[in-house]
Amino acid sequence: MLFNALAAVTLLATGAQAHYRLNYPLPRGPFVSNLQPNFCGGYDDVTTNRTTFSLNDGFFRIRQGHADWSASVLISTVPNPNTFDSFNTGGAAGAAPQLAREWATEALTGNFCIPLPLGDTGIPGVVDGANVTIQIVLTGGDGQLYQCADLTLSATHVTPADEVAACQNQTAEDTHHAAAPSETAGAGNGAGSGALSQFSLPIVSGLVAGLAGVGLAIAGL
Ligand SMILES: [Cu+2]
């Protein structure tokens, strides 16, 4: 009994392992849990390891450890987005945050792949060949947590097959900052799609359409 109590305390103390991971496109640097509440998860400056990212058929994939979370995606078109202002409209201080994807909520935990057709946003500078940076903003009970990815947009780029294959929704146990989640592989698309359908851009009809697009892309390979 005492051991269990101590183990629980230890888990709480060492916690902070979970938060969320941005698994595609890859973030600016290795995951540092304690820095995830900071701008770009602790990586202030733009990197040279840009991901070539589909302008119109892109998506992002995260693993989220806590239930009941919300997320949005900011985008910056300035050369070195190194402050939150860089992710405002026009990169200007005092301007509104420049959202590539509106806030949406999800109850479940696990692996989520969310369409991100940046070309549909209509944001100036979000065009073929542009260097941009996205910042995932996620809140799931322990404050706002950030991850950034530096991208080069391409209208012709075909997302690598392994990433397309990994673009699935798989629910998992809430980790409560404890061990790695035990996956319920395959339960995904059905289980998550209802709530995930809240992840919708104003311009497109939402995740259902987005997932259908991914499915078509897979079928076309
Ligand atoms: Cu956390």
mmCIF file with all atom_site columns, N, CA and C in Angstrom, residues 3 8 13 30 47 52 55 96 108 114 125 131 135 145 149 158 160 169 171 174-175 182-183 196 201 210:
data_model
loop_
_atom_site.group_PDB
_atom_site.id
_atom_site.type_symbol
_atom_site.label_atom_id
_atom_site.label_alt_id
_atom_site.label_comp_id
_atom_site.label_asym_id
_atom_site.label_entity_id
_atom_site.label_seq_id
_atom_site.pdbx_PDB_ins_code
_atom_site.Cartn_x
_atom_site.Cartn_y
_atom_site.Cartn_z
_atom_site.occupancy
_atom_site.B_iso_or_equiv
_atom_site.pdbx_formal_charge
_atom_site.auth_seq_id
_atom_site.auth_comp_id
_atom_site.auth_asym_id
_atom_site.auth_atom_id
_atom_site.pdbx_PDB_model_num
ATOM 1  N N  . PHE A 1 3   ? 3.922   1.374  -0.768  1.00 0.00 ? 3   PHE A N  1
ATOM 2  C CA . PHE A 1 3   ? 4.675   1.414  -2.023  1.00 0.00 ? 3   PHE A CA 1
ATOM 3  C C  . PHE A 1 3   ? 3.845   2.039  -3.136  1.00 0.00 ? 3   PHE A C  1
ATOM 4  N N  . ALA A 1 8   ? 2.780   6.416  -6.746  1.00 0.00 ? 8   ALA A N  1
ATOM 5  C CA . ALA A 1 8   ? 1.888   7.426  -7.313  1.00 0.00 ? 8   ALA A CA 1
ATOM 6  C C  . ALA A 1 8   ? 2.497   8.817  -7.173  1.00 0.00 ? 8   ALA A C  1
ATOM 7  N N  . ALA A 1 13  ? 5.415   13.433 -9.438  1.00 0.00 ? 13  ALA A N  1
ATOM 8  C CA . ALA A 1 13  ? 6.576   14.317 -9.369  1.00 0.00 ? 13  ALA A CA 1
ATOM 9  C C  . ALA A 1 13  ? 7.363   14.300 -10.664 1.00 0.00 ? 13  ALA A C  1
ATOM 10 N N  . PRO A 1 30  ? 14.229  18.448 -30.729 1.00 0.00 ? 30  PRO A N  1
ATOM 11 C CA . PRO A 1 30  ? 13.764  17.344 -29.892 1.00 0.00 ? 30  PRO A CA 1
ATOM 12 C C  . PRO A 1 30  ? 12.815  17.828 -28.795 1.00 0.00 ? 30  PRO A C  1
ATOM 13 N N  . THR A 1 47  ? 14.677  27.180 -38.058 1.00 0.00 ? 47  THR A N  1
ATOM 14 C CA . THR A 1 47  ? 15.688  26.152 -38.288 1.00 0.00 ? 47  THR A CA 1
ATOM 15 C C  . THR A 1 47  ? 15.943  25.990 -39.789 1.00 0.00 ? 47  THR A C  1
ATOM 16 N N  . THR A 1 52  ? 9.423   19.896 -46.426 1.00 0.00 ? 52  THR A N  1
ATOM 17 C CA . THR A 1 52  ? 8.645   20.229 -47.612 1.00 0.00 ? 52  THR A CA 1
ATOM 18 C C  . THR A 1 52  ? 7.239   19.709 -47.394 1.00 0.00 ? 52  THR A C  1
ATOM 19 N N  . LEU A 1 55  ? 1.074   21.969 -50.119 1.00 0.00 ? 55  LEU A N  1
ATOM 20 C CA . LEU A 1 55  ? 0.315   23.217 -49.962 1.00 0.00 ? 55  LEU A CA 1
ATOM 21 C C  . LEU A 1 55  ? -1.169  22.941 -49.767 1.00 0.00 ? 55  LEU A C  1
ATOM 22 N N  . ALA A 1 96  ? -4.160  40.548 -34.857 1.00 0.00 ? 96  ALA A N  1
ATOM 23 C CA . ALA A 1 96  ? -4.817  39.315 -34.413 1.00 0.00 ? 96  ALA A CA 1
ATOM 24 C C  . ALA A 1 96  ? -3.949  38.099 -34.748 1.00 0.00 ? 96  ALA A C  1
ATOM 25 N N  . LEU A 1 108 ? -11.056 12.760 -26.615 1.00 0.00 ? 108 LEU A N  1
ATOM 26 C CA . LEU A 1 108 ? -10.255 11.542 -26.502 1.00 0.00 ? 108 LEU A CA 1
ATOM 27 C C  . LEU A 1 108 ? -8.762  11.833 -26.534 1.00 0.00 ? 108 LEU A C  1
ATOM 28 N N  . ILE A 1 114 ? -4.746  15.413 -38.446 1.00 0.00 ? 114 ILE A N  1
ATOM 29 C CA . ILE A 1 114 ? -5.729  16.459 -38.719 1.00 0.00 ? 114 ILE A CA 1
ATOM 30 C C  . ILE A 1 114 ? -5.352  17.182 -40.010 1.00 0.00 ? 114 ILE A C  1
ATOM 31 N N  . GLY A 1 125 ? 0.840   35.204 -48.697 1.00 0.00 ? 125 GLY A N  1
ATOM 32 C CA . GLY A 1 125 ? 2.164   34.620 -48.519 1.00 0.00 ? 125 GLY A CA 1
ATOM 33 C C  . GLY A 1 125 ? 2.144   33.119 -48.310 1.00 0.00 ? 125 GLY A C  1
ATOM 34 N N  . ASN A 1 131 ? 8.396   29.783 -47.644 1.00 0.00 ? 131 ASN A N  1
ATOM 35 C CA . ASN A 1 131 ? 8.836   29.298 -46.346 1.00 0.00 ? 131 ASN A CA 1
ATOM 36 C C  . ASN A 1 131 ? 7.901   29.856 -45.278 1.00 0.00 ? 131 ASN A C  1
ATOM 37 N N  . GLN A 1 135 ? 2.695   26.909 -35.844 1.00 0.00 ? 135 GLN A N  1
ATOM 38 C CA . GLN A 1 135 ? 2.817   26.688 -34.404 1.00 0.00 ? 135 GLN A CA 1
ATOM 39 C C  . GLN A 1 135 ? 1.513   26.060 -33.892 1.00 0.00 ? 135 GLN A C  1
ATOM 40 N N  . LEU A 1 145 ? 0.372   24.729 -24.588 1.00 0.00 ? 145 LEU A N  1
ATOM 41 C CA . LEU A 1 145 ? 1.612   24.040 -24.939 1.00 0.00 ? 145 LEU A CA 1
ATOM 42 C C  . LEU A 1 145 ? 1.865   24.232 -26.432 1.00 0.00 ? 145 LEU A C  1
ATOM 43 N N  . ALA A 1 149 ? 6.889   24.009 -36.389 1.00 0.00 ? 149 ALA A N  1
ATOM 44 C CA . ALA A 1 149 ? 7.552   23.306 -37.487 1.00 0.00 ? 149 ALA A CA 1
ATOM 45 C C  . ALA A 1 149 ? 7.789   24.302 -38.614 1.00 0.00 ? 149 ALA A C  1
ATOM 46 N N  . VAL A 1 158 ? 4.297   15.438 -53.023 1.00 0.00 ? 158 VAL A N  1
ATOM 47 C CA . VAL A 1 158 ? 3.466   14.325 -52.571 1.00 0.00 ? 158 VAL A CA 1
ATOM 48 C C  . VAL A 1 158 ? 3.994   13.883 -51.211 1.00 0.00 ? 158 VAL A C  1
ATOM 49 N N  . PRO A 1 160 ? 5.201   11.839 -48.220 1.00 0.00 ? 160 PRO A N  1
ATOM 50 C CA . PRO A 1 160 ? 5.764   10.483 -48.232 1.00 0.00 ? 160 PRO A CA 1
ATOM 51 C C  . PRO A 1 160 ? 4.751   9.432  -47.783 1.00 0.00 ? 160 PRO A C  1
ATOM 52 N N  . ASN A 1 169 ? -6.263  8.085  -36.881 1.00 0.00 ? 169 ASN A N  1
ATOM 53 C CA . ASN A 1 169 ? -6.696  8.432  -35.534 1.00 0.00 ? 169 ASN A CA 1
ATOM 54 C C  . ASN A 1 169 ? -6.808  7.152  -34.715 1.00 0.00 ? 169 ASN A C  1
ATOM 55 N N  . THR A 1 171 ? -7.307  5.982  -30.721 1.00 0.00 ? 171 THR A N  1
ATOM 56 C CA . THR A 1 171 ? -7.536  6.396  -29.346 1.00 0.00 ? 171 THR A CA 1
ATOM 57 C C  . THR A 1 171 ? -6.627  5.611  -28.405 1.00 0.00 ? 171 THR A C  1
ATOM 58 N N  . ASP A 1 174 ? -5.808  7.737  -21.309 1.00 0.00 ? 174 ASP A N  1
ATOM 59 C CA . ASP A 1 174 ? -5.261  8.981  -20.775 1.00 0.00 ? 174 ASP A CA 1
ATOM 60 C C  . ASP A 1 174 ? -4.033  8.642  -19.944 1.00 0.00 ? 174 ASP A C  1
ATOM 61 N N  . THR A 1 175 ? -2.907  9.261  -20.278 1.00 0.00 ? 175 THR A N  1
ATOM 62 C CA . THR A 1 175 ? -1.667  8.886  -19.592 1.00 0.00 ? 175 THR A CA 1
ATOM 63 C C  . THR A 1 175 ? -1.521  9.563  -18.243 1.00 0.00 ? 175 THR A C  1
ATOM 64 N N  . SER A 1 182 ? -1.220  2.963  -23.719 1.00 0.00 ? 182 SER A N  1
ATOM 65 C CA . SER A 1 182 ? -1.431  1.669  -24.362 1.00 0.00 ? 182 SER A CA 1
ATOM 66 C C  . SER A 1 182 ? -2.437  1.891  -25.472 1.00 0.00 ? 182 SER A C  1
ATOM 67 N N  . GLU A 1 183 ? -2.017  1.632  -26.646 1.00 0.00 ? 183 GLU A N  1
ATOM 68 C CA . GLU A 1 183 ? -2.837  1.993  -27.792 1.00 0.00 ? 183 GLU A CA 1
ATOM 69 C C  . GLU A 1 183 ? -3.968  1.005  -28.018 1.00 0.00 ? 183 GLU A C  1
ATOM 70 N N  . LEU A 1 196 ? -13.837 14.656 -33.457 1.00 0.00 ? 196 LEU A N  1
ATOM 71 C CA . LEU A 1 196 ? -12.810 15.284 -34.278 1.00 0.00 ? 196 LEU A CA 1
ATOM 72 C C  . LEU A 1 196 ? -13.407 16.103 -35.402 1.00 0.00 ? 196 LEU A C  1
ATOM 73 N N  . LEU A 1 201 ? -11.985 23.843 -40.719 1.00 0.00 ? 201 LEU A N  1
ATOM 74 C CA . LEU A 1 201 ? -11.657 25.178 -41.189 1.00 0.00 ? 201 LEU A CA 1
ATOM 75 C C  . LEU A 1 201 ? -12.942 25.839 -41.645 1.00 0.00 ? 201 LEU A C  1
ATOM 76 N N  . GLY A 1 210 ? -11.782 16.015 -44.964 1.00 0.00 ? 210 GLY A N  1
ATOM 77 C CA . GLY A 1 210 ? -10.330 15.916 -44.972 1.00 0.00 ? 210 GLY A CA 1
ATOM 78 C C  . GLY A 1 210 ? -9.866  14.480 -44.953 1.00 0.00 ? 210 GLY A C  1
#
